[in-house]
Amino acid sequence: MSTKFGILILMATILIGTFAFLKYKNMLNIYRFLTTLSVVFTFGSLAVLIGYVISKGIPYLKPSLFALEYTSDNVSMLPAIITTFIIVILSVALATPIGVFTAIYLVEYAKRGSKVVEIIRLAAETLQGIPSIVYGLFGMMFFSIWLGFGFSIISGVYTVSIMILPLIIRSTEEALKAVNDNIRHASFALGAGKLRTIFKVVLPVAMPGIISGVVLATGRVVGETACLMFTLGTATKMPDGLFSSARTLALHVYMLSSEGMYVGEAYATATVLLITVLIINFISNKIANRFMEVKS
């Protein structure tokens, strides 16, 4: 059924693309044709992905999957859901202030063209491209073994915080750069100091861009597996503290699918994970729109 649905989406993409080409060829507007085709293909692929996961997962959604305790009979995902929220909240709360303040220093205080600033930016861009499994190995060697945290939530939080830090720094930096300098000059002309201008004038204007970076970082944490497998562990129990091992929803999906006995339950967990990501994005967009309304 899902294969037929994908074929229908592909045929619709071809038909709409052909229609757009026939419509625009008289104007020799090939760019509009390619843009239309790209948009249709992108949303079509997203629809196929969401439809496939949901169609496979919904039949296996049952109350036992949300039991308080995990057993081999119910393969409950509730401990993984709670662990996911703990990891996301703690890691984002730890990385966001550091990333935002670092970006403020780079944009507002550091001398433009400074070698130190260029080195920091190069390091952030390099760290952003490192595979997550490398972060996981580092977290296991440093936090789990050298500091003695073991496979625990605190090891996972510290590791993913380091992983998403470059993303938050770069997105915040670009958001601050997008703020017109005339706004800063107007604030200075009214007698406001540097710090007051940054927190009362610049940050509110740049907030939608900062929130977008935080949302991207949140999505990366929610979908992370390799990094957390080496630091958080894969325990199925309900977490009873920051030094206990557990597993997130993404790890739960991977472990169930790799075992081969609970593939249907893995699809059900993936459905919940997908819905969770959609809810997070929806809430974040609402917050960003609220800041845009205040700014306007």
PDB file of C-alpha atoms in Angstrom:
ATOM      1  CA  MET A   1       0.000   0.000   0.000  1.00  0.00           C
ATOM      2  CA  SER A   2       2.756   2.423   0.929  1.00  0.00           C
ATOM      3  CA  THR A   3       4.626   1.554  -2.303  1.00  0.00           C
ATOM      4  CA  LYS A   4       1.547   2.350  -4.372  1.00  0.00           C
ATOM      5  CA  PHE A   5       1.137   5.603  -2.455  1.00  0.00           C
ATOM      6  CA  GLY A   6       4.746   6.529  -3.248  1.00  0.00           C
ATOM      7  CA  ILE A   7       4.216   5.744  -6.932  1.00  0.00           C
ATOM      8  CA  LEU A   8       1.111   7.944  -6.974  1.00  0.00           C
ATOM      9  CA  ILE A   9       3.077  10.803  -5.407  1.00  0.00           C
ATOM     10  CA  LEU A  10       5.820  10.369  -8.014  1.00  0.00           C
ATOM     11  CA  MET A  11       3.290  10.358 -10.857  1.00  0.00           C
ATOM     12  CA  ALA A  12       1.631  13.469  -9.434  1.00  0.00           C
ATOM     13  CA  THR A  13       5.040  15.157  -9.272  1.00  0.00           C
ATOM     14  CA  ILE A  14       5.704  14.322 -12.934  1.00  0.00           C
ATOM     15  CA  LEU A  15       2.260  15.502 -14.007  1.00  0.00           C
ATOM     16  CA  ILE A  16       2.480  18.777 -12.116  1.00  0.00           C
ATOM     17  CA  GLY A  17       6.014  19.317 -13.381  1.00  0.00           C
ATOM     18  CA  THR A  18       4.899  18.672 -16.967  1.00  0.00           C
ATOM     19  CA  PHE A  19       1.976  21.064 -16.532  1.00  0.00           C
ATOM     20  CA  ALA A  20       4.288  23.726 -15.153  1.00  0.00           C
ATOM     21  CA  PHE A  21       6.718  23.243 -18.045  1.00  0.00           C
ATOM     22  CA  LEU A  22       3.960  23.530 -20.632  1.00  0.00           C
ATOM     23  CA  LYS A  23       2.664  26.622 -18.888  1.00  0.00           C
ATOM     24  CA  TYR A  24       5.975  28.400 -18.643  1.00  0.00           C
ATOM     25  CA  LYS A  25       7.824  27.244 -21.781  1.00  0.00           C
ATOM     26  CA  ASN A  26       6.274  30.002 -23.871  1.00  0.00           C
ATOM     27  CA  MET A  27       7.894  32.498 -21.494  1.00  0.00           C
ATOM     28  CA  LEU A  28      11.183  30.543 -21.561  1.00  0.00           C
ATOM     29  CA  ASN A  29      11.073  30.564 -17.773  1.00  0.00           C
ATOM     30  CA  ILE A  30      12.972  27.365 -17.060  1.00  0.00           C
ATOM     31  CA  TYR A  31      13.864  28.540 -13.551  1.00  0.00           C
ATOM     32  CA  ARG A  32      10.228  28.732 -12.505  1.00  0.00           C
ATOM     33  CA  PHE A  33       9.681  25.248 -13.885  1.00  0.00           C
ATOM     34  CA  LEU A  34      12.619  23.831 -11.945  1.00  0.00           C
ATOM     35  CA  THR A  35      11.532  25.653  -8.791  1.00  0.00           C
ATOM     36  CA  THR A  36       7.990  24.304  -9.064  1.00  0.00           C
ATOM     37  CA  LEU A  37       9.258  20.793  -9.704  1.00  0.00           C
ATOM     38  CA  SER A  38      11.637  21.000  -6.743  1.00  0.00           C
ATOM     39  CA  VAL A  39       8.902  22.196  -4.390  1.00  0.00           C
ATOM     40  CA  VAL A  40       6.522  19.464  -5.496  1.00  0.00           C
ATOM     41  CA  PHE A  41       9.221  16.812  -5.203  1.00  0.00           C
ATOM     42  CA  THR A  42      10.253  18.009  -1.738  1.00  0.00           C
ATOM     43  CA  PHE A  43       6.743  18.074  -0.298  1.00  0.00           C
ATOM     44  CA  GLY A  44       5.890  14.867  -2.121  1.00  0.00           C
ATOM     45  CA  SER A  45       8.872  13.082  -0.569  1.00  0.00           C
ATOM     46  CA  LEU A  46       7.907  14.408   2.865  1.00  0.00           C
ATOM     47  CA  ALA A  47       4.327  13.207   2.373  1.00  0.00           C
ATOM     48  CA  VAL A  48       5.550   9.749   1.312  1.00  0.00           C
ATOM     49  CA  LEU A  49       7.861   9.518   4.340  1.00  0.00           C
ATOM     50  CA  ILE A  50       5.207  10.609   6.843  1.00  0.00           C
ATOM     51  CA  GLY A  51       2.515   8.476   5.226  1.00  0.00           C
ATOM     52  CA  TYR A  52       4.721   5.388   5.138  1.00  0.00           C
ATOM     53  CA  VAL A  53       5.781   5.632   8.783  1.00  0.00           C
ATOM     54  CA  ILE A  54       2.282   6.407  10.063  1.00  0.00           C
ATOM     55  CA  SER A  55       0.619   3.679   7.955  1.00  0.00           C
ATOM     56  CA  LYS A  56       3.093   1.133   9.313  1.00  0.00           C
ATOM     57  CA  GLY A  57       3.026   2.365  12.912  1.00  0.00           C
ATOM     58  CA  ILE A  58      -0.601   3.147  13.726  1.00  0.00           C
ATOM     59  CA  PRO A  59      -1.810  -0.510  13.580  1.00  0.00           C
ATOM     60  CA  TYR A  60       0.718  -1.371  16.331  1.00  0.00           C
ATOM     61  CA  LEU A  61      -0.107   1.530  18.654  1.00  0.00           C
ATOM     62  CA  LYS A  62      -1.709   0.058  21.775  1.00  0.00           C
ATOM     63  CA  PRO A  63      -1.973   0.963  25.470  1.00  0.00           C
ATOM     64  CA  SER A  64       0.704  -1.558  26.466  1.00  0.00           C
ATOM     65  CA  LEU A  65       3.304   0.480  24.558  1.00  0.00           C
ATOM     66  CA  PHE A  66       2.781   3.262  27.107  1.00  0.00           C
ATOM     67  CA  ALA A  67       3.125   1.098  30.213  1.00  0.00           C
ATOM     68  CA  LEU A  68       5.192   2.478  33.067  1.00  0.00           C
ATOM     69  CA  GLU A  69       7.602  -0.467  33.102  1.00  0.00           C
ATOM     70  CA  TYR A  70       9.343  -2.006  30.080  1.00  0.00           C
ATOM     71  CA  THR A  71       9.068  -5.779  29.620  1.00  0.00           C
ATOM     72  CA  SER A  72       9.810  -8.121  26.740  1.00  0.00           C
ATOM     73  CA  ASP A  73       6.058  -8.516  26.286  1.00  0.00           C
ATOM     74  CA  ASN A  74       4.924  -4.889  26.071  1.00  0.00           C
ATOM     75  CA  VAL A  75       8.213  -3.247  24.827  1.00  0.00           C
ATOM     76  CA  SER A  76       6.932  -0.014  26.367  1.00  0.00           C
ATOM     77  CA  MET A  77       8.218   3.254  24.940  1.00  0.00           C
ATOM     78  CA  LEU A  78       7.164   5.416  27.923  1.00  0.00           C
ATOM     79  CA  PRO A  79      10.607   5.279  29.628  1.00  0.00           C
ATOM     80  CA  ALA A  80      12.163   6.283  26.296  1.00  0.00           C
ATOM     81  CA  ILE A  81       9.723   9.192  25.917  1.00  0.00           C
ATOM     82  CA  ILE A  82      10.557  10.525  29.379  1.00  0.00           C
ATOM     83  CA  THR A  83      14.297  10.073  28.770  1.00  0.00           C
ATOM     84  CA  THR A  84      14.021  11.900  25.436  1.00  0.00           C
ATOM     85  CA  PHE A  85      12.415  14.942  27.064  1.00  0.00           C
ATOM     86  CA  ILE A  86      15.022  14.931  29.852  1.00  0.00           C
ATOM     87  CA  ILE A  87      17.906  14.795  27.369  1.00  0.00           C
ATOM     88  CA  VAL A  88      16.401  17.497  25.140  1.00  0.00           C
ATOM     89  CA  ILE A  89      15.536  19.912  27.957  1.00  0.00           C
ATOM     90  CA  LEU A  90      18.868  19.598  29.774  1.00  0.00           C
ATOM     91  CA  SER A  91      21.096  19.684  26.686  1.00  0.00           C
ATOM     92  CA  VAL A  92      19.306  22.631  25.081  1.00  0.00           C
ATOM     93  CA  ALA A  93      19.224  24.494  28.408  1.00  0.00           C
ATOM     94  CA  LEU A  94      22.977  23.928  28.761  1.00  0.00           C
ATOM     95  CA  ALA A  95      24.062  24.678  25.193  1.00  0.00           C
ATOM     96  CA  THR A  96      21.766  27.611  24.360  1.00  0.00           C
ATOM     97  CA  PRO A  97      23.132  30.219  26.831  1.00  0.00           C
ATOM     98  CA  ILE A  98      26.740  29.300  26.005  1.00  0.00           C
ATOM     99  CA  GLY A  99      26.077  29.412  22.268  1.00  0.00           C
ATOM    100  CA  VAL A 100      24.124  32.677  22.377  1.00  0.00           C
ATOM    101  CA  PHE A 101      26.664  34.474  24.577  1.00  0.00           C
ATOM    102  CA  THR A 102      29.527  33.234  22.390  1.00  0.00           C
ATOM    103  CA  ALA A 103      27.777  34.582  19.300  1.00  0.00           C
ATOM    104  CA  ILE A 104      27.143  37.907  21.072  1.00  0.00           C
ATOM    105  CA  TYR A 105      30.850  38.209  21.800  1.00  0.00           C
ATOM    106  CA  LEU A 106      31.816  37.358  18.223  1.00  0.00           C
ATOM    107  CA  VAL A 107      29.391  39.853  16.666  1.00  0.00           C
ATOM    108  CA  GLU A 108      29.092  42.671  19.189  1.00  0.00           C
ATOM    109  CA  TYR A 109      32.376  42.775  21.105  1.00  0.00           C
ATOM    110  CA  ALA A 110      35.146  41.065  19.142  1.00  0.00           C
ATOM    111  CA  LYS A 111      37.166  43.187  16.747  1.00  0.00           C
ATOM    112  CA  ARG A 112      36.048  42.595  13.176  1.00  0.00           C
ATOM    113  CA  GLY A 113      38.655  40.802  11.115  1.00  0.00           C
ATOM    114  CA  SER A 114      40.398  39.504  14.211  1.00  0.00           C
ATOM    115  CA  LYS A 115      42.369  36.277  13.820  1.00  0.00           C
ATOM    116  CA  VAL A 116      40.900  34.948  17.048  1.00  0.00           C
ATOM    117  CA  VAL A 117      37.366  35.413  15.708  1.00  0.00           C
ATOM    118  CA  GLU A 118      38.265  33.665  12.458  1.00  0.00           C
ATOM    119  CA  ILE A 119      39.775  30.738  14.377  1.00  0.00           C
ATOM    120  CA  ILE A 120      36.647  30.419  16.547  1.00  0.00           C
ATOM    121  CA  ARG A 121      34.391  30.468  13.488  1.00  0.00           C
ATOM    122  CA  LEU A 122      36.543  27.923  11.689  1.00  0.00           C
ATOM    123  CA  ALA A 123      36.468  25.676  14.752  1.00  0.00           C
ATOM    124  CA  ALA A 124      32.668  25.981  15.006  1.00  0.00           C
ATOM    125  CA  GLU A 125      32.203  25.133  11.341  1.00  0.00           C
ATOM    126  CA  THR A 126      34.596  22.186  11.640  1.00  0.00           C
ATOM    127  CA  LEU A 127      32.854  20.834  14.739  1.00  0.00           C
ATOM    128  CA  GLN A 128      29.510  21.189  12.985  1.00  0.00           C
ATOM    129  CA  GLY A 129      30.637  18.747  10.285  1.00  0.00           C
ATOM    130  CA  ILE A 130      32.068  16.059  12.560  1.00  0.00           C
ATOM    131  CA  PRO A 131      30.010  12.804  12.535  1.00  0.00           C
ATOM    132  CA  SER A 132      28.014  12.214  15.676  1.00  0.00           C
ATOM    133  CA  ILE A 133      29.709   8.894  16.346  1.00  0.00           C
ATOM    134  CA  VAL A 134      32.980  10.784  16.900  1.00  0.00           C
ATOM    135  CA  TYR A 135      31.239  12.872  19.564  1.00  0.00           C
ATOM    136  CA  GLY A 136      29.957   9.642  21.058  1.00  0.00           C
ATOM    137  CA  LEU A 137      33.434   8.124  21.264  1.00  0.00           C
ATOM    138  CA  PHE A 138      34.783  11.322  22.823  1.00  0.00           C
ATOM    139  CA  GLY A 139      31.933  11.418  25.345  1.00  0.00           C
ATOM    140  CA  MET A 140      32.469   7.776  26.262  1.00  0.00           C
ATOM    141  CA  MET A 141      36.224   8.240  26.769  1.00  0.00           C
ATOM    142  CA  PHE A 142      35.994  11.563  28.629  1.00  0.00           C
ATOM    143  CA  PHE A 143      32.684  11.672  30.511  1.00  0.00           C
ATOM    144  CA  SER A 144      31.873   7.973  30.898  1.00  0.00           C
ATOM    145  CA  ILE A 145      35.352   6.581  31.592  1.00  0.00           C
ATOM    146  CA  TRP A 146      37.761   9.364  32.592  1.00  0.00           C
ATOM    147  CA  LEU A 147      35.280  11.329  34.745  1.00  0.00           C
ATOM    148  CA  GLY A 148      33.601   8.120  35.902  1.00  0.00           C
ATOM    149  CA  PHE A 149      30.024   9.009  34.931  1.00  0.00           C
ATOM    150  CA  GLY A 150      29.527   5.687  33.152  1.00  0.00           C
ATOM    151  CA  PHE A 151      26.588   5.123  30.824  1.00  0.00           C
ATOM    152  CA  SER A 152      24.290   7.805  32.200  1.00  0.00           C
ATOM    153  CA  ILE A 153      21.996  10.666  31.343  1.00  0.00           C
ATOM    154  CA  ILE A 154      24.571  13.220  32.468  1.00  0.00           C
ATOM    155  CA  SER A 155      27.175  11.792  30.056  1.00  0.00           C
ATOM    156  CA  GLY A 156      24.669  11.936  27.217  1.00  0.00           C
ATOM    157  CA  VAL A 157      23.589  15.493  28.070  1.00  0.00           C
ATOM    158  CA  TYR A 158      27.152  16.823  28.168  1.00  0.00           C
ATOM    159  CA  THR A 159      28.056  15.079  24.907  1.00  0.00           C
ATOM    160  CA  VAL A 160      25.060  16.229  22.860  1.00  0.00           C
ATOM    161  CA  SER A 161      25.430  19.738  24.323  1.00  0.00           C
ATOM    162  CA  ILE A 162      28.916  19.897  22.836  1.00  0.00           C
ATOM    163  CA  MET A 163      27.553  18.483  19.583  1.00  0.00           C
ATOM    164  CA  ILE A 164      24.793  21.105  19.118  1.00  0.00           C
ATOM    165  CA  LEU A 165      26.851  24.040  20.413  1.00  0.00           C
ATOM    166  CA  PRO A 166      28.398  24.949  17.010  1.00  0.00           C
ATOM    167  CA  LEU A 167      24.951  24.933  15.402  1.00  0.00           C
ATOM    168  CA  ILE A 168      23.548  27.350  17.971  1.00  0.00           C
ATOM    169  CA  ILE A 169      26.621  29.595  17.748  1.00  0.00           C
ATOM    170  CA  ARG A 170      26.478  29.886  13.964  1.00  0.00           C
ATOM    171  CA  SER A 171      22.708  30.399  13.738  1.00  0.00           C
ATOM    172  CA  THR A 172      22.757  33.029  16.495  1.00  0.00           C
ATOM    173  CA  GLU A 173      25.717  34.763  14.887  1.00  0.00           C
ATOM    174  CA  GLU A 174      23.925  35.007  11.547  1.00  0.00           C
ATOM    175  CA  ALA A 175      20.758  36.257  13.254  1.00  0.00           C
ATOM    176  CA  LEU A 176      22.704  39.004  15.024  1.00  0.00           C
ATOM    177  CA  LYS A 177      24.482  39.988  11.812  1.00  0.00           C
ATOM    178  CA  ALA A 178      21.120  40.365  10.090  1.00  0.00           C
ATOM    179  CA  VAL A 179      20.095  43.119  12.523  1.00  0.00           C
ATOM    180  CA  ASN A 180      20.543  46.516  10.858  1.00  0.00           C
ATOM    181  CA  ASP A 181      23.315  48.618  12.380  1.00  0.00           C
ATOM    182  CA  ASN A 182      21.028  51.654  12.239  1.00  0.00           C
ATOM    183  CA  ILE A 183      18.997  50.100  15.066  1.00  0.00           C
ATOM    184  CA  ARG A 184      22.114  49.901  17.221  1.00  0.00           C
ATOM    185  CA  HIS A 185      23.127  53.461  16.360  1.00  0.00           C
ATOM    186  CA  ALA A 186      19.649  54.751  17.208  1.00  0.00           C
ATOM    187  CA  SER A 187      19.818  53.057  20.600  1.00  0.00           C
ATOM    188  CA  PHE A 188      23.251  54.549  21.269  1.00  0.00           C
ATOM    189  CA  ALA A 189      21.966  57.971  20.234  1.00  0.00           C
ATOM    190  CA  LEU A 190      19.222  57.737  22.848  1.00  0.00           C
ATOM    191  CA  GLY A 191      21.831  57.177  25.542  1.00  0.00           C
ATOM    192  CA  ALA A 192      21.628  53.397  25.928  1.00  0.00           C
ATOM    193  CA  GLY A 193      24.824  51.529  26.703  1.00  0.00           C
ATOM    194  CA  LYS A 194      26.294  48.598  24.824  1.00  0.00           C
ATOM    195  CA  LEU A 195      24.889  45.902  27.096  1.00  0.00           C
ATOM    196  CA  ARG A 196      21.434  47.478  27.271  1.00  0.00           C
ATOM    197  CA  THR A 197      21.340  47.863  23.493  1.00  0.00           C
ATOM    198  CA  ILE A 198      22.197  44.199  23.002  1.00  0.00           C
ATOM    199  CA  PHE A 199      19.594  42.802  25.416  1.00  0.00           C
ATOM    200  CA  LYS A 200      16.804  45.334  24.891  1.00  0.00           C
ATOM    201  CA  VAL A 201      17.143  46.126  21.183  1.00  0.00           C
ATOM    202  CA  VAL A 202      19.286  43.659  19.237  1.00  0.00           C
ATOM    203  CA  LEU A 203      18.272  40.334  20.799  1.00  0.00           C
ATOM    204  CA  PRO A 204      14.493  40.855  20.436  1.00  0.00           C
ATOM    205  CA  VAL A 205      14.961  41.593  16.733  1.00  0.00           C
ATOM    206  CA  ALA A 206      17.243  38.582  16.234  1.00  0.00           C
ATOM    207  CA  MET A 207      15.123  36.238  18.353  1.00  0.00           C
ATOM    208  CA  PRO A 208      13.291  34.465  15.465  1.00  0.00           C
ATOM    209  CA  GLY A 209      16.638  33.461  13.928  1.00  0.00           C
ATOM    210  CA  ILE A 210      17.963  32.340  17.306  1.00  0.00           C
ATOM    211  CA  ILE A 211      14.850  30.254  17.912  1.00  0.00           C
ATOM    212  CA  SER A 212      15.255  28.637  14.489  1.00  0.00           C
ATOM    213  CA  GLY A 213      18.766  27.547  15.450  1.00  0.00           C
ATOM    214  CA  VAL A 214      17.558  26.169  18.766  1.00  0.00           C
ATOM    215  CA  VAL A 215      14.786  24.253  16.961  1.00  0.00           C
ATOM    216  CA  LEU A 216      17.324  22.699  14.587  1.00  0.00           C
ATOM    217  CA  ALA A 217      19.498  21.757  17.559  1.00  0.00           C
ATOM    218  CA  THR A 218      16.489  20.243  19.321  1.00  0.00           C
ATOM    219  CA  GLY A 219      15.639  18.172  16.266  1.00  0.00           C
ATOM    220  CA  ARG A 220      19.192  16.872  16.099  1.00  0.00           C
ATOM    221  CA  VAL A 221      19.090  15.837  19.753  1.00  0.00           C
ATOM    222  CA  VAL A 222      15.715  14.100  19.342  1.00  0.00           C
ATOM    223  CA  GLY A 223      16.926  12.069  16.370  1.00  0.00           C
ATOM    224  CA  GLU A 224      20.404  11.258  17.704  1.00  0.00           C
ATOM    225  CA  THR A 225      21.410   7.610  18.144  1.00  0.00           C
ATOM    226  CA  ALA A 226      25.145   6.977  17.604  1.00  0.00           C
ATOM    227  CA  CYS A 227      26.268   9.698  19.985  1.00  0.00           C
ATOM    228  CA  LEU A 228      23.949   8.596  22.793  1.00  0.00           C
ATOM    229  CA  MET A 229      24.553   4.901  22.340  1.00  0.00           C
ATOM    230  CA  PHE A 230      28.130   5.327  23.586  1.00  0.00           C
ATOM    231  CA  THR A 231      27.287   7.698  26.446  1.00  0.00           C
ATOM    232  CA  LEU A 232      23.688   7.228  27.550  1.00  0.00           C
ATOM    233  CA  GLY A 233      23.555   3.485  27.010  1.00  0.00           C
ATOM    234  CA  THR A 234      20.539   1.417  25.983  1.00  0.00           C
ATOM    235  CA  ALA A 235      18.888   0.474  29.289  1.00  0.00           C
ATOM    236  CA  THR A 236      15.128   0.018  29.030  1.00  0.00           C
ATOM    237  CA  LYS A 237      14.224   1.039  32.583  1.00  0.00           C
ATOM    238  CA  MET A 238      12.664   4.288  33.714  1.00  0.00           C
ATOM    239  CA  PRO A 239      15.452   6.756  34.579  1.00  0.00           C
ATOM    240  CA  ASP A 240      15.766   7.270  38.336  1.00  0.00           C
ATOM    241  CA  GLY A 241      18.466   9.950  38.270  1.00  0.00           C
ATOM    242  CA  LEU A 242      21.026  11.768  36.164  1.00  0.00           C
ATOM    243  CA  PHE A 243      23.541   8.964  36.673  1.00  0.00           C
ATOM    244  CA  SER A 244      21.268   6.164  35.468  1.00  0.00           C
ATOM    245  CA  SER A 245      21.396   4.621  32.008  1.00  0.00           C
ATOM    246  CA  ALA A 246      18.374   4.779  29.726  1.00  0.00           C
ATOM    247  CA  ARG A 247      17.458   5.122  26.048  1.00  0.00           C
ATOM    248  CA  THR A 248      15.777   7.800  23.949  1.00  0.00           C
ATOM    249  CA  LEU A 249      13.001   7.256  21.410  1.00  0.00           C
ATOM    250  CA  ALA A 250      15.440   7.188  18.483  1.00  0.00           C
ATOM    251  CA  LEU A 251      17.604   4.644  20.298  1.00  0.00           C
ATOM    252  CA  HIS A 252      14.474   2.650  21.160  1.00  0.00           C
ATOM    253  CA  VAL A 253      13.501   2.512  17.472  1.00  0.00           C
ATOM    254  CA  TYR A 254      17.000   1.388  16.497  1.00  0.00           C
ATOM    255  CA  MET A 255      17.226  -1.312  19.156  1.00  0.00           C
ATOM    256  CA  LEU A 256      13.772  -2.739  18.395  1.00  0.00           C
ATOM    257  CA  SER A 257      14.354  -2.807  14.639  1.00  0.00           C
ATOM    258  CA  SER A 258      17.848  -4.310  14.986  1.00  0.00           C
ATOM    259  CA  GLU A 259      16.544  -7.125  17.196  1.00  0.00           C
ATOM    260  CA  GLY A 260      14.134  -8.110  14.412  1.00  0.00           C
ATOM    261  CA  MET A 261      11.352  -9.334  16.724  1.00  0.00           C
ATOM    262  CA  TYR A 262       9.524  -6.041  17.291  1.00  0.00           C
ATOM    263  CA  VAL A 263       9.566  -4.361  13.881  1.00  0.00           C
ATOM    264  CA  GLY A 264       5.906  -3.335  14.151  1.00  0.00           C
ATOM    265  CA  GLU A 265       6.483  -1.784  17.569  1.00  0.00           C
ATOM    266  CA  ALA A 266       9.521   0.000  16.114  1.00  0.00           C
ATOM    267  CA  TYR A 267       7.276   1.609  13.495  1.00  0.00           C
ATOM    268  CA  ALA A 268       4.821   2.585  16.239  1.00  0.00           C
ATOM    269  CA  THR A 269       7.654   4.210  18.196  1.00  0.00           C
ATOM    270  CA  ALA A 270       8.808   5.985  15.028  1.00  0.00           C
ATOM    271  CA  THR A 271       5.274   7.324  14.601  1.00  0.00           C
ATOM    272  CA  VAL A 272       5.319   8.780  18.111  1.00  0.00           C
ATOM    273  CA  LEU A 273       8.804  10.194  17.464  1.00  0.00           C
ATOM    274  CA  LEU A 274       7.618  11.821  14.241  1.00  0.00           C
ATOM    275  CA  ILE A 275       4.581  13.332  15.954  1.00  0.00           C
ATOM    276  CA  THR A 276       6.825  14.618  18.761  1.00  0.00           C
ATOM    277  CA  VAL A 277       9.116  16.379  16.270  1.00  0.00           C
ATOM    278  CA  LEU A 278       6.127  17.908  14.467  1.00  0.00           C
ATOM    279  CA  ILE A 279       4.733  19.204  17.769  1.00  0.00           C
ATOM    280  CA  ILE A 280       8.092  20.723  18.726  1.00  0.00           C
ATOM    281  CA  ASN A 281       8.356  22.454  15.356  1.00  0.00           C
ATOM    282  CA  PHE A 282       4.784  23.731  15.581  1.00  0.00           C
ATOM    283  CA  ILE A 283       5.323  25.194  19.048  1.00  0.00           C
ATOM    284  CA  SER A 284       8.633  26.740  18.011  1.00  0.00           C
ATOM    285  CA  ASN A 285       7.069  28.351  14.949  1.00  0.00           C
ATOM    286  CA  LYS A 286       4.330  29.817  17.120  1.00  0.00           C
ATOM    287  CA  ILE A 287       6.928  31.297  19.467  1.00  0.00           C
ATOM    288  CA  ALA A 288       8.923  32.708  16.541  1.00  0.00           C
ATOM    289  CA  ASN A 289       5.787  34.226  15.024  1.00  0.00           C
ATOM    290  CA  ARG A 290       4.950  35.808  18.362  1.00  0.00           C
ATOM    291  CA  PHE A 291       8.365  37.491  18.445  1.00  0.00           C
ATOM    292  CA  MET A 292       7.872  38.644  14.858  1.00  0.00           C
ATOM    293  CA  GLU A 293       4.536  40.222  15.808  1.00  0.00           C
ATOM    294  CA  VAL A 294       6.118  41.980  18.768  1.00  0.00           C
ATOM    295  CA  LYS A 295       8.970  43.213  16.576  1.00  0.00           C
ATOM    296  CA  SER A 296       6.605  44.565  13.938  1.00  0.00           C
TER     297      SER A 296
END
